[in-house]
């Protein structure tokens, strides 16, 4: 899968569908030749045809001899060539990848080839989450050296054989005596010889988390970044580059993603010569890392995907990548849960009796996981974070857990370990555990709370010990791990001055350490992370959490847009989605949206009417029947809610024996003709559908479609099940 031709110095990474090719040029620069559909040609003369920049030689003056050298390399013009590791302050005037500030305060950074090795498997990244690959993959490790000193770069490339994905990360090593400072360290750069693409990304805000946005590439920069320190509502570290000729089902689409949960940056730069540079990695916002002799710095992991079959294929690659190479498997006995969370039903206002009665109702409703959200240690959000002690005057945890288990219902508990209330014993005893800038007279609060300094191991140990006291003592099956505010005035009381500008990275590494300790100690707990609604929904956390709460917006209408957008990149099995009592839709209707996720309820079941209870029972039945295809099948977007009056999507099982379709009309009664063409079926199989209860061939559903014209009231979600007729 990885090949090096020592004569032409060409590296080729290839699986059965894609090729990624670059070579080492005469002056040691890694020049990119090709990324795309598999090609057999590997000889340089043929590849010469691909080079569209053959107009500018690279030349330099040797200062000692005052002699000018001119390199006539047809692929390499310096200024605009596609390269693997873009340099800084040198010939390349596009965005750089790594910036090192040297002791003489010069930041010329330009890595040149030294050697390579090919190793079995993919090395894991110490303290950082990364994709899980077995020994069947190979990794190319290229070593480069900076022109200014004894600074080395190891650049890692892994190609998967089951998915069209190339995984990248970099390690910077200082082998010299002088201290250096790293001011930028991205994970991946991709240069493309065209600007004919649109950038498709996710933006959001509280309760409108992750909505799709499309940007055209022009002769300028599109920067998609987040600097909130982790509660990334505003942007998400994923991207699709959609060729202008492509659509959902046809054409070239390149995907990018970063396995990281704090500040990141994606730059898409259209160049004057109509080429595009895209790079992705940790943000350079307030970032500086000092490296002394023999110290190294590892960047987070990033990846690129390739599809020649449109955006939906890219969606499938992302879904399979997360499901097969990132998520931990769900604990035994926790695969088939339907959850009820206490938050929207009673907020802080509950006691033992109330919780017992909610659990009793769960039993009758076919809900088999009860989650006690915030409030078991406090009565409001002004206090308590950091003091992980049960309020026994309010709740007898032992009793309610025993009661749930006797009824065959699993029990879950909410925590927020990364934060600290200023009204807490922990803060009184250890004000140095909070992040704030001591030299200021204030620190910004959100929801009356501060952020615990997770770069401080002592603070991490303290909360971990407190939390494990509870999780060791009680028989808890599920944990919701919340994170309700972003980082501001982010300054640690314990880090050294020269470490302060690495605070965001050290904070997230502390977070990962806490998650890592938790999942190792409690491998049988189903873990759902959350960040004040649908923030921090990223692949860094998907390495630890089985699922992530997708949004505090639980009303069905807005939820359908959030889920449609989120599903473009993330598999439905991670998508925390519940039915609440919020406006507009009935329980059954809201359930038909929430079931395309982890599915559950967020309400007080003791307040439901008999007819609402019936709706819960019917919805649970539909979900249980289809759970497997929703969580493990292939997802197809059918009608885009941002482009018309309708929203529709579909899941199909991998064997093409059944499908489930969701359809909703947003704006008016739809008397007009509306055929939805179904996707992903076997054209030669016969299928029965639950709309007209008739049987048709797969090619009928896929080419003619299902007629949704009549009776589609506005805001009335419809579910259609399709089964193979044997
Ligand atoms: C924010 C979450 O999004 C809610 O679901 C709930 O857990 C609250 N935090 C509790 O404080």
XYZ file of C-alpha atoms and ligand atoms in Angstrom:
737
model
C 0.000 0.000 0.000
C 2.980 2.314 0.492
C 5.688 2.331 -2.116
C 8.918 4.314 -2.561
C 10.801 4.427 -5.829
C 14.366 5.293 -4.893
C 15.285 6.311 -8.450
C 12.568 8.867 -8.998
C 12.148 9.475 -5.231
C 8.404 9.125 -5.578
C 6.267 8.052 -2.627
C 2.977 6.461 -3.491
C 0.254 5.553 -1.020
C -2.446 3.502 -2.617
C -5.424 1.322 -1.759
C -7.882 -0.240 -4.187
C -9.586 3.099 -4.915
C -7.254 6.018 -4.285
C -3.659 7.145 -4.828
C -1.719 9.802 -2.952
C 1.584 10.629 -4.643
C 4.429 13.015 -3.905
C 8.176 13.084 -4.447
C 11.363 14.543 -3.021
C 12.764 17.205 -5.314
C 16.382 18.169 -5.872
C 16.446 20.572 -2.932
C 14.665 18.174 -0.573
C 11.172 19.691 -0.734
C 8.274 17.217 -0.680
C 6.314 18.106 -3.812
C 2.819 16.768 -4.222
C 1.988 15.133 -7.529
C -1.472 13.678 -7.190
C -4.375 12.828 -4.859
C -7.466 11.177 -6.254
C -8.877 8.105 -7.933
C -6.370 5.320 -8.342
C -3.906 5.667 -11.194
C -1.365 3.149 -12.369
C 1.135 5.508 -13.938
C 3.987 6.268 -11.646
C 6.763 7.375 -13.864
C 7.910 10.942 -13.646
C 7.796 11.607 -17.363
C 4.112 10.793 -17.454
C 3.402 12.681 -14.298
C 5.029 15.696 -15.946
C 1.783 16.056 -17.890
C 0.004 16.862 -14.689
C 2.145 19.802 -13.827
C 0.428 23.050 -14.741
C 2.988 25.375 -13.220
C 5.897 24.899 -15.556
C 6.927 28.492 -15.817
C 9.103 29.376 -12.928
C 12.404 27.834 -11.903
C 13.545 27.837 -8.305
C 16.843 29.621 -7.777
C 18.978 30.692 -4.834
C 22.223 32.433 -4.063
C 24.944 30.561 -2.160
C 26.117 33.251 0.250
C 29.626 31.816 0.790
C 30.503 31.672 -2.918
C 28.152 34.354 -4.161
C 27.033 31.859 -6.810
C 23.457 31.599 -7.960
C 21.991 28.122 -8.438
C 18.967 27.591 -10.668
C 16.936 24.386 -10.386
C 14.920 23.574 -13.488
C 12.480 21.224 -11.879
C 9.344 21.054 -13.997
C 7.115 20.320 -11.028
C 8.478 22.831 -8.656
C 8.190 26.551 -8.995
C 8.421 27.408 -5.337
C 5.799 30.102 -5.400
C 2.807 28.009 -6.303
C 3.771 24.339 -6.402
C 1.705 21.864 -4.491
C 3.822 20.818 -1.522
C 3.358 18.569 1.482
C 4.948 20.700 4.197
C 4.545 24.391 3.302
C 7.396 26.532 4.566
C 7.257 29.876 6.394
C 9.032 33.133 5.475
C 10.523 31.567 2.363
C 9.565 31.216 -1.318
C 6.022 30.010 -0.636
C 3.672 32.912 -0.005
C 0.617 30.876 0.878
C -0.288 29.705 4.367
C 2.484 27.833 6.165
C 2.118 24.649 8.149
C 4.668 24.980 10.930
C 6.211 28.120 12.374
C 9.250 27.967 14.616
C 10.670 30.991 16.297
C 14.386 30.439 16.727
C 16.660 31.852 19.405
C 17.755 34.653 17.076
C 14.056 35.597 16.714
C 13.972 34.547 13.077
C 10.998 32.403 12.157
C 12.169 31.066 8.800
C 10.875 27.524 8.923
C 11.545 25.236 6.001
C 11.771 21.449 6.381
C 13.778 19.416 3.857
C 13.839 15.661 3.341
C 16.295 13.452 5.277
C 14.968 9.879 5.068
C 11.945 7.666 5.507
C 10.768 4.400 7.034
C 7.644 2.329 6.626
C 6.303 0.798 9.822
C 3.562 -1.701 10.586
C 0.370 -0.322 12.109
C -0.190 3.293 13.104
C 1.545 4.662 16.195
C -0.794 6.119 18.814
C -0.305 9.722 19.908
C 0.672 10.073 23.537
C -2.062 11.832 25.490
C -4.160 12.530 22.405
C -7.068 10.604 20.891
C -6.499 9.046 17.474
C -8.087 6.696 14.984
C -7.788 3.024 15.884
C -6.117 0.883 13.213
C -4.870 -2.675 13.428
C -1.505 -4.015 12.307
C -2.784 -4.554 8.794
C -2.151 -0.900 7.925
C 1.241 0.622 7.204
C 2.542 4.035 8.133
C 5.065 6.054 6.202
C 7.250 8.156 8.491
C 9.240 10.824 6.690
C 11.975 12.649 8.547
C 12.796 16.207 7.497
C 15.212 18.762 8.884
C 14.723 22.481 9.212
C 17.111 24.632 7.165
C 17.932 26.695 10.253
C 19.142 24.126 12.739
C 18.910 20.795 14.452
C 15.143 20.721 14.347
C 13.530 17.663 12.867
C 10.051 16.922 11.681
C 8.573 13.468 11.537
C 5.593 13.503 9.232
C 3.267 10.478 9.472
C 1.059 9.091 6.664
C -1.231 6.072 7.085
C -3.546 4.847 4.348
C -6.515 2.646 5.250
C -7.445 -0.329 3.107
C -11.136 -0.562 4.093
C -11.910 3.153 3.610
C -10.549 5.838 1.295
C -8.788 7.725 4.036
C -5.277 9.025 4.632
C -4.356 9.805 8.227
C -1.713 12.400 9.115
C 0.080 13.939 12.035
C 3.428 15.594 12.696
C 6.043 15.516 15.401
C 8.548 18.339 15.846
C 11.777 17.387 17.624
C 14.438 19.782 18.859
C 17.797 18.030 18.743
C 19.777 21.220 19.067
C 20.870 23.025 22.218
C 19.090 26.361 21.682
C 15.510 26.568 22.891
C 12.966 27.121 20.174
C 9.353 28.262 20.225
C 6.659 26.692 18.101
C 4.018 29.237 17.075
C 2.067 27.138 14.621
C 1.846 23.369 14.200
C -0.797 22.113 11.801
C -1.515 18.477 11.107
C -2.206 18.311 7.412
C -1.790 20.343 4.234
C -3.416 19.609 0.901
C -2.683 21.557 -2.276
C -5.033 21.094 -5.213
C -4.426 22.264 -8.779
C -7.817 23.925 -9.129
C -10.245 26.252 -7.395
C -13.371 24.565 -8.743
C -14.692 23.529 -5.345
C -17.142 24.637 -2.718
C -16.350 24.298 0.967
C -19.114 22.701 2.973
C -18.812 23.168 6.730
C -20.856 23.286 9.943
C -21.523 26.457 11.921
C -23.738 26.955 14.926
C -24.726 28.653 18.121
C -26.594 27.521 21.252
C -29.736 25.590 20.207
C -28.816 25.915 16.525
C -25.848 23.632 16.692
C -24.060 22.498 13.548
C -25.882 23.785 10.486
C -24.519 23.321 6.979
C -22.966 26.243 5.152
C -21.470 26.352 1.686
C -18.689 28.763 0.654
C -17.337 29.311 -2.807
C -13.567 29.310 -3.161
C -12.285 32.609 -4.564
C -8.883 34.311 -4.603
C -8.877 34.839 -0.877
C -8.933 32.862 2.348
C -11.810 31.151 4.057
C -10.925 30.512 7.676
C -13.099 28.188 9.722
C -11.873 28.224 13.265
C -12.854 28.090 16.882
C -11.151 29.806 19.792
C -13.675 29.141 22.583
C -11.398 26.586 24.197
C -13.566 23.584 23.693
C -17.222 24.501 23.772
C -17.173 24.653 20.013
C -20.674 25.730 19.099
C -19.520 28.064 16.414
C -17.584 25.817 14.086
C -16.756 22.166 13.840
C -13.400 20.659 12.782
C -14.697 18.909 9.662
C -15.021 19.965 6.031
C -16.113 18.717 2.624
C -14.613 20.158 -0.552
C -17.190 19.547 -3.172
C -16.160 19.835 -6.808
C -18.437 22.250 -8.670
C -19.496 19.411 -10.980
C -20.398 17.117 -8.118
C -23.683 16.424 -6.366
C -24.911 14.100 -3.644
C -24.385 11.043 -5.815
C -21.783 11.983 -8.411
C -18.429 13.682 -8.690
C -15.363 14.410 -6.657
C -15.550 15.278 -2.966
C -12.615 15.568 -0.571
C -13.310 15.405 3.170
C -11.140 16.627 6.033
C -11.348 16.155 9.774
C -9.347 16.744 12.936
C -9.416 14.497 16.019
C -9.277 17.336 18.539
C -11.583 19.059 21.046
C -10.308 22.590 21.460
C -9.236 25.542 19.316
C -8.697 24.531 15.708
C -8.248 26.181 12.342
C -9.133 25.161 8.815
C -7.851 27.457 6.076
C -8.963 27.254 2.470
C -6.928 29.557 0.301
C -7.565 30.291 -3.352
C -4.292 31.298 -4.997
C -3.778 33.738 -7.872
C -2.791 30.844 -10.107
C -6.189 29.211 -9.506
C -4.915 26.561 -7.159
C -6.216 25.868 -3.667
C -4.368 25.244 -0.427
C -6.309 23.661 2.425
C -4.867 22.948 5.805
C -6.165 21.860 9.162
C -4.821 21.603 12.674
C -4.776 23.125 16.121
C -5.300 26.874 16.138
C -2.349 29.250 16.378
C -4.512 31.596 18.508
C -2.598 32.394 21.721
C -0.288 29.479 20.987
C 3.381 29.083 21.771
C 5.249 25.998 22.903
C 8.840 26.110 24.035
C 10.999 23.127 23.101
C 14.328 22.505 24.812
C 16.990 20.050 23.689
C 15.568 16.587 22.915
C 12.015 17.652 23.562
C 9.309 17.055 21.016
C 5.791 18.226 20.236
C 3.124 16.050 18.647
C 0.240 17.595 16.705
C -3.293 16.180 16.853
C -4.294 13.676 14.206
C -6.088 14.739 11.025
C -7.322 12.878 7.973
C -8.465 13.345 4.394
C -11.054 11.277 2.585
C -11.729 10.888 -1.115
C -14.933 10.162 -2.973
C -15.587 10.115 -6.709
C -19.251 9.378 -5.983
C -20.496 12.615 -4.476
C -21.075 13.914 -0.957
C -23.134 10.958 0.250
C -20.203 8.619 -0.293
C -18.093 11.032 1.796
C -20.781 10.892 4.480
C -20.545 7.093 4.412
C -16.758 7.240 4.753
C -17.018 9.590 7.769
C -19.697 7.409 9.390
C -17.727 4.187 8.910
C -14.508 5.852 10.003
C -16.069 6.963 13.297
C -17.935 3.679 13.863
C -15.126 1.319 12.865
C -11.993 3.242 13.773
C -12.838 5.655 16.578
C -15.746 4.776 18.862
C -15.322 2.333 21.739
C -17.778 -0.529 21.531
C -20.910 -0.099 23.609
C -20.891 -1.920 26.930
C -22.705 -5.243 27.118
C -26.304 -4.823 28.121
C -26.254 -1.140 27.083
C -26.722 -1.684 23.336
C -30.508 -1.581 23.411
C -31.404 1.213 25.764
C -34.105 3.851 25.490
C -33.241 6.618 27.882
C -35.260 9.073 29.951
C -33.351 12.072 31.281
C -34.717 14.083 34.220
C -33.460 17.536 33.137
C -36.276 19.077 31.102
C -38.882 17.269 33.175
C -37.905 18.646 36.583
C -34.588 20.536 36.332
C -33.245 20.894 39.937
C -36.619 20.255 41.495
C -36.786 16.616 42.599
C -36.422 14.356 45.612
C -36.243 10.623 46.219
C -40.009 10.090 45.923
C -40.228 12.096 42.722
C -37.390 10.149 41.134
C -38.901 6.830 42.282
C -42.210 7.740 40.662
C -40.495 8.743 37.404
C -38.676 5.401 37.367
C -41.983 3.565 37.945
C -43.442 5.296 34.908
C -40.391 4.351 32.821
C -41.154 0.720 33.480
C -44.643 1.039 32.009
C -43.419 3.045 29.036
C -40.738 0.616 27.883
C -37.942 3.019 28.840
C -35.004 1.026 30.230
C -32.446 3.667 31.246
C -33.227 6.442 33.700
C -30.748 9.315 33.930
C -30.596 11.660 36.888
C -29.237 14.898 35.435
C -27.878 17.946 37.282
C -29.205 18.573 40.811
C -28.253 15.504 42.880
C -25.666 17.557 44.803
C -27.183 21.076 44.560
C -30.443 22.993 44.046
C -29.375 25.639 41.548
C -26.502 26.462 39.255
C -24.882 29.065 41.524
C -22.860 26.530 43.507
C -21.592 23.035 44.006
C -19.379 22.225 41.007
C -16.193 20.766 42.397
C -17.872 19.332 45.515
C -18.963 15.946 44.236
C -20.948 14.942 47.289
C -24.535 13.673 47.180
C -27.118 15.931 48.810
C -28.599 13.223 51.018
C -31.361 15.485 52.246
C -32.602 15.550 48.668
C -31.888 12.169 47.176
C -31.199 8.677 48.463
C -29.113 7.478 45.566
C -28.732 3.924 46.831
C -32.484 3.546 47.128
C -33.347 4.903 43.675
C -30.671 2.859 41.931
C -31.819 -0.303 43.708
C -35.397 0.470 42.757
C -34.477 1.019 39.104
C -32.461 -2.168 38.927
C -35.241 -4.190 40.536
C -37.513 -3.000 37.748
C -34.923 -3.933 35.113
C -34.096 -0.282 34.439
C -30.493 0.886 34.138
C -29.396 3.981 36.019
C -27.323 6.949 34.846
C -25.830 9.997 36.560
C -24.794 13.490 35.357
C -21.418 15.066 36.245
C -19.443 18.138 35.173
C -15.880 17.431 36.308
C -14.079 20.108 34.264
C -15.665 23.043 36.055
C -15.671 24.686 39.463
C -18.229 26.966 41.174
C -16.777 29.912 43.077
C -19.312 28.963 45.758
C -17.768 25.581 46.505
C -15.516 24.090 49.137
C -13.055 23.110 46.429
C -12.678 26.741 45.313
C -12.387 27.972 48.902
C -9.678 25.421 49.644
C -7.980 25.691 46.257
C -8.643 28.947 44.406
C -5.543 28.084 42.391
C -7.510 25.252 40.754
C -9.543 27.733 38.686
C -8.415 29.290 35.429
C -8.179 33.079 35.634
C -5.675 35.868 35.232
C -4.558 36.883 38.725
C -3.361 40.284 37.612
C -6.904 41.289 36.629
C -9.567 42.451 39.059
C -12.208 40.092 37.637
C -12.793 36.853 35.860
C -15.666 36.307 33.427
C -18.288 33.875 34.659
C -20.770 31.918 32.582
C -23.675 30.247 34.337
C -22.009 31.503 37.561
C -19.099 29.100 37.165
C -15.387 28.970 36.427
C -13.290 26.427 34.577
C -11.182 23.968 36.541
C -7.550 24.125 35.515
C -7.115 20.682 34.023
C -3.533 21.418 33.034
C -2.886 21.034 36.779
C -2.556 17.339 37.625
C -3.306 17.960 41.288
C -6.683 19.499 40.359
C -7.425 16.572 38.044
C -6.511 14.043 40.734
C -8.724 15.834 43.232
C -11.922 15.708 41.132
C -11.149 12.245 39.844
C -10.841 10.939 43.380
C -14.121 12.579 44.383
C -15.983 11.255 41.357
C -14.622 7.734 41.626
C -15.844 7.626 45.242
C -19.366 7.868 43.836
C -18.956 5.676 40.779
C -17.117 3.017 42.816
C -19.794 2.969 45.488
C -22.972 2.981 43.392
C -23.982 0.619 40.644
C -24.158 3.194 37.841
C -24.641 2.076 34.233
C -24.393 5.363 32.325
C -22.697 8.728 32.786
C -23.529 12.102 31.211
C -20.364 14.230 31.285
C -21.216 17.910 30.817
C -19.045 20.999 30.138
C -21.113 24.153 30.392
C -18.855 27.058 29.617
C -16.030 28.166 27.394
C -12.563 29.296 28.510
C -11.950 33.020 29.111
C -8.915 34.810 30.605
C -7.416 31.349 30.336
C -4.415 31.555 32.593
C -3.187 28.836 34.915
C -2.107 29.586 38.494
C 0.381 26.749 38.435
C 1.922 26.580 34.963
C 5.286 28.212 34.405
C 5.261 31.529 32.535
C 6.704 29.940 29.420
C 3.922 27.330 29.395
C 1.002 29.764 29.637
C 0.635 30.202 25.883
C 0.059 26.484 25.513
C -2.853 26.542 27.968
C -5.607 25.493 25.541
C -3.658 22.445 24.424
C -2.581 21.522 27.962
C -6.161 21.983 29.163
C -7.532 19.628 26.513
C -4.758 17.116 27.226
C -5.818 17.266 30.884
C -9.422 16.698 29.774
C -8.365 13.686 27.711
C -6.394 12.349 30.674
C -9.478 12.593 32.877
C -11.659 10.890 30.244
C -9.021 8.232 29.729
C -8.815 7.415 33.429
C -12.601 7.314 33.658
C -13.137 4.947 30.705
C -10.352 2.634 31.838
C -11.808 2.405 35.321
C -15.422 2.043 34.156
C -15.340 0.206 30.819
C -18.913 -0.984 31.371
C -20.433 2.457 31.743
C -22.146 3.939 28.687
C -20.632 7.408 28.388
C -22.389 10.420 26.839
C -20.535 13.708 26.720
C -22.253 17.058 26.441
C -21.267 20.684 26.360
C -23.967 23.125 27.383
C -26.267 21.776 24.702
C -24.575 20.582 21.533
C -21.084 22.045 21.938
C -17.861 20.006 21.811
C -19.370 17.577 19.318
C -16.105 16.366 17.793
C -14.023 13.331 16.989
C -11.630 13.956 19.869
C -14.412 13.214 22.323
C -15.831 10.391 20.198
C -12.672 8.464 21.051
C -13.910 8.309 24.667
C -17.688 8.924 24.581
C -20.095 6.471 23.034
C -22.472 9.316 22.231
C -22.676 13.126 22.468
C -25.711 15.241 23.367
C -26.457 16.939 20.043
C -28.437 20.010 21.128
C -30.575 21.492 23.885
C -32.987 22.291 21.051
C -35.356 19.352 21.384
C -38.271 20.772 19.453
C -38.742 18.685 16.320
C -38.677 21.385 13.656
C -35.294 22.954 14.399
C -33.988 19.553 15.424
C -34.601 18.171 11.947
C -32.254 20.834 10.510
C -29.632 20.170 13.187
C -29.766 16.427 12.653
C -29.788 16.701 8.855
C -26.610 18.804 9.037
C -24.873 16.785 11.755
C -25.590 13.551 9.864
C -23.537 14.823 6.912
C -20.414 14.051 8.935
C -21.259 12.099 12.067
C -22.953 8.705 12.376
C -26.414 8.597 13.918
C -25.253 6.298 16.721
C -23.349 9.176 18.382
C -26.141 11.688 17.992
C -27.834 12.268 21.400
C -31.492 12.976 20.503
C -34.517 13.075 22.841
C -38.229 13.834 22.750
C -39.179 16.713 25.023
C -42.391 18.591 25.790
C -41.283 21.598 23.771
C -43.675 23.343 21.353
C -45.208 22.406 18.017
C -45.063 18.683 17.420
C -46.745 15.775 19.196
C -44.689 13.162 21.045
C -44.992 10.673 18.211
C -43.906 13.269 15.677
C -40.939 14.414 17.746
C -40.004 10.767 18.272
C -39.874 10.195 14.524
C -36.992 12.710 14.420
C -35.282 11.793 17.711
C -35.182 8.114 16.804
C -32.600 8.934 14.119
C -30.096 9.243 16.932
C -29.499 7.553 20.266
C -33.197 8.103 21.119
C -34.779 8.831 24.456
C -36.984 11.247 26.357
C -36.370 14.431 28.260
C -39.619 14.997 30.192
C -41.518 14.139 33.341
C -43.293 10.851 32.533
C -45.653 11.246 35.500
C -47.228 14.205 33.704
C -48.059 12.418 30.453
C -51.691 11.864 29.473
C -52.872 8.383 28.501
C -52.840 9.213 24.818
C -49.294 10.633 25.117
C -48.216 7.429 26.853
C -49.607 5.461 23.938
C -47.531 7.581 21.583
C -44.426 6.783 23.617
C -45.159 3.065 23.422
C -45.739 3.155 19.649
C -42.586 5.222 19.067
C -40.473 2.874 21.164
C -41.757 -0.061 19.174
C -40.837 1.580 15.855
C -37.420 2.534 17.188
C -36.677 -0.931 18.565
C -37.657 -2.485 15.241
C -35.332 -0.164 13.321
C -32.583 0.546 15.850
C -30.043 -1.608 14.128
C -30.316 0.044 10.709
C -30.394 3.509 12.260
C -27.205 2.899 14.198
C -25.274 0.611 11.866
C -26.798 1.059 8.385
C -26.004 3.535 5.609
C -27.497 7.008 5.885
C -28.759 8.917 2.812
C -29.907 12.547 2.832
C -32.890 12.740 0.446
C -34.274 16.304 0.607
C -32.242 19.218 1.890
C -34.264 21.448 4.306
C -32.054 24.450 3.488
C -32.971 24.271 -0.192
C -36.735 23.805 -0.182
C -39.886 23.140 1.782
C -39.109 19.560 2.649
C -36.715 17.525 4.669
C -36.179 13.843 4.129
C -33.544 11.232 4.897
C -33.209 7.497 4.879
C -31.268 4.680 6.507
C -30.689 1.357 4.751
C -29.183 -1.743 6.269
C -25.832 -2.834 4.830
C -27.421 -5.967 3.271
C -30.083 -3.854 1.528
C -32.947 -5.831 3.026
C -34.776 -2.927 4.665
C -34.893 0.817 4.948
C -36.514 3.529 7.048
C -37.431 6.904 5.549
C -38.218 10.166 7.308
C -40.100 12.924 5.476
C -41.499 16.261 6.636
C -43.108 19.176 4.833
C -42.177 22.473 6.524
C -44.165 25.263 5.092
C -47.547 24.563 3.545
C -49.903 21.799 2.621
C -48.279 20.023 -0.220
C -50.845 19.203 -2.843
C -48.233 19.355 -5.494
C -46.483 16.348 -6.912
C -43.592 15.182 -4.794
C -41.850 11.935 -5.546
C -38.984 10.997 -3.253
C -36.468 8.774 -4.942
C -35.197 6.215 -2.460
C -31.503 5.353 -2.450
C -29.269 2.420 -1.673
C -31.714 -0.456 -2.359
C -30.978 -3.512 -4.504
C -32.597 -2.836 -7.866
C -33.515 -6.499 -8.339
C -35.089 -7.095 -4.926
C -38.786 -6.760 -4.206
C -39.689 -4.513 -1.274
C -42.966 -3.790 0.517
C -43.480 -0.295 1.935
C -45.687 0.838 4.812
C -47.086 3.903 2.982
C -49.326 2.123 0.465
C -48.458 -1.379 1.719
C -47.600 -2.444 -1.844
C -44.616 -4.314 -3.237
C -42.271 -2.835 -5.854
C -38.824 -3.623 -7.204
C -35.854 -1.729 -5.811
C -35.381 0.017 -9.163
C -38.961 1.322 -8.958
C -38.268 2.977 -5.589
C -34.929 4.300 -6.788
C -35.961 5.577 -10.243
C -39.610 6.535 -9.869
C -39.768 6.982 -6.126
C -42.518 7.125 -3.550
C -45.391 9.495 -4.215
C -45.761 11.776 -1.191
C -48.136 14.248 -2.906
C -51.405 13.838 -1.072
C -52.247 14.481 2.507
C -48.898 15.768 3.622
C -49.972 18.312 6.210
C -47.307 20.822 7.122
C -45.066 19.927 10.057
C -46.268 16.341 10.060
C -43.326 13.993 10.005
C -43.955 10.733 8.195
C -42.028 7.498 8.620
C -42.023 4.864 5.895
C -40.583 1.432 6.480
C -39.454 -0.682 3.531
C -38.902 -4.457 3.826
C -37.579 -6.980 1.394
C -40.456 -9.239 0.307
C -39.201 -12.804 0.182
C -26.633 21.552 29.812
C -27.135 20.326 29.105
O -27.201 20.564 27.742
C -28.502 19.939 29.665
O -28.986 18.820 28.979
C -28.377 19.684 31.134
O -27.585 18.557 31.372
C -27.804 20.908 31.835
N -26.566 21.321 31.237
C -27.605 20.624 33.302
O -26.952 21.610 33.956
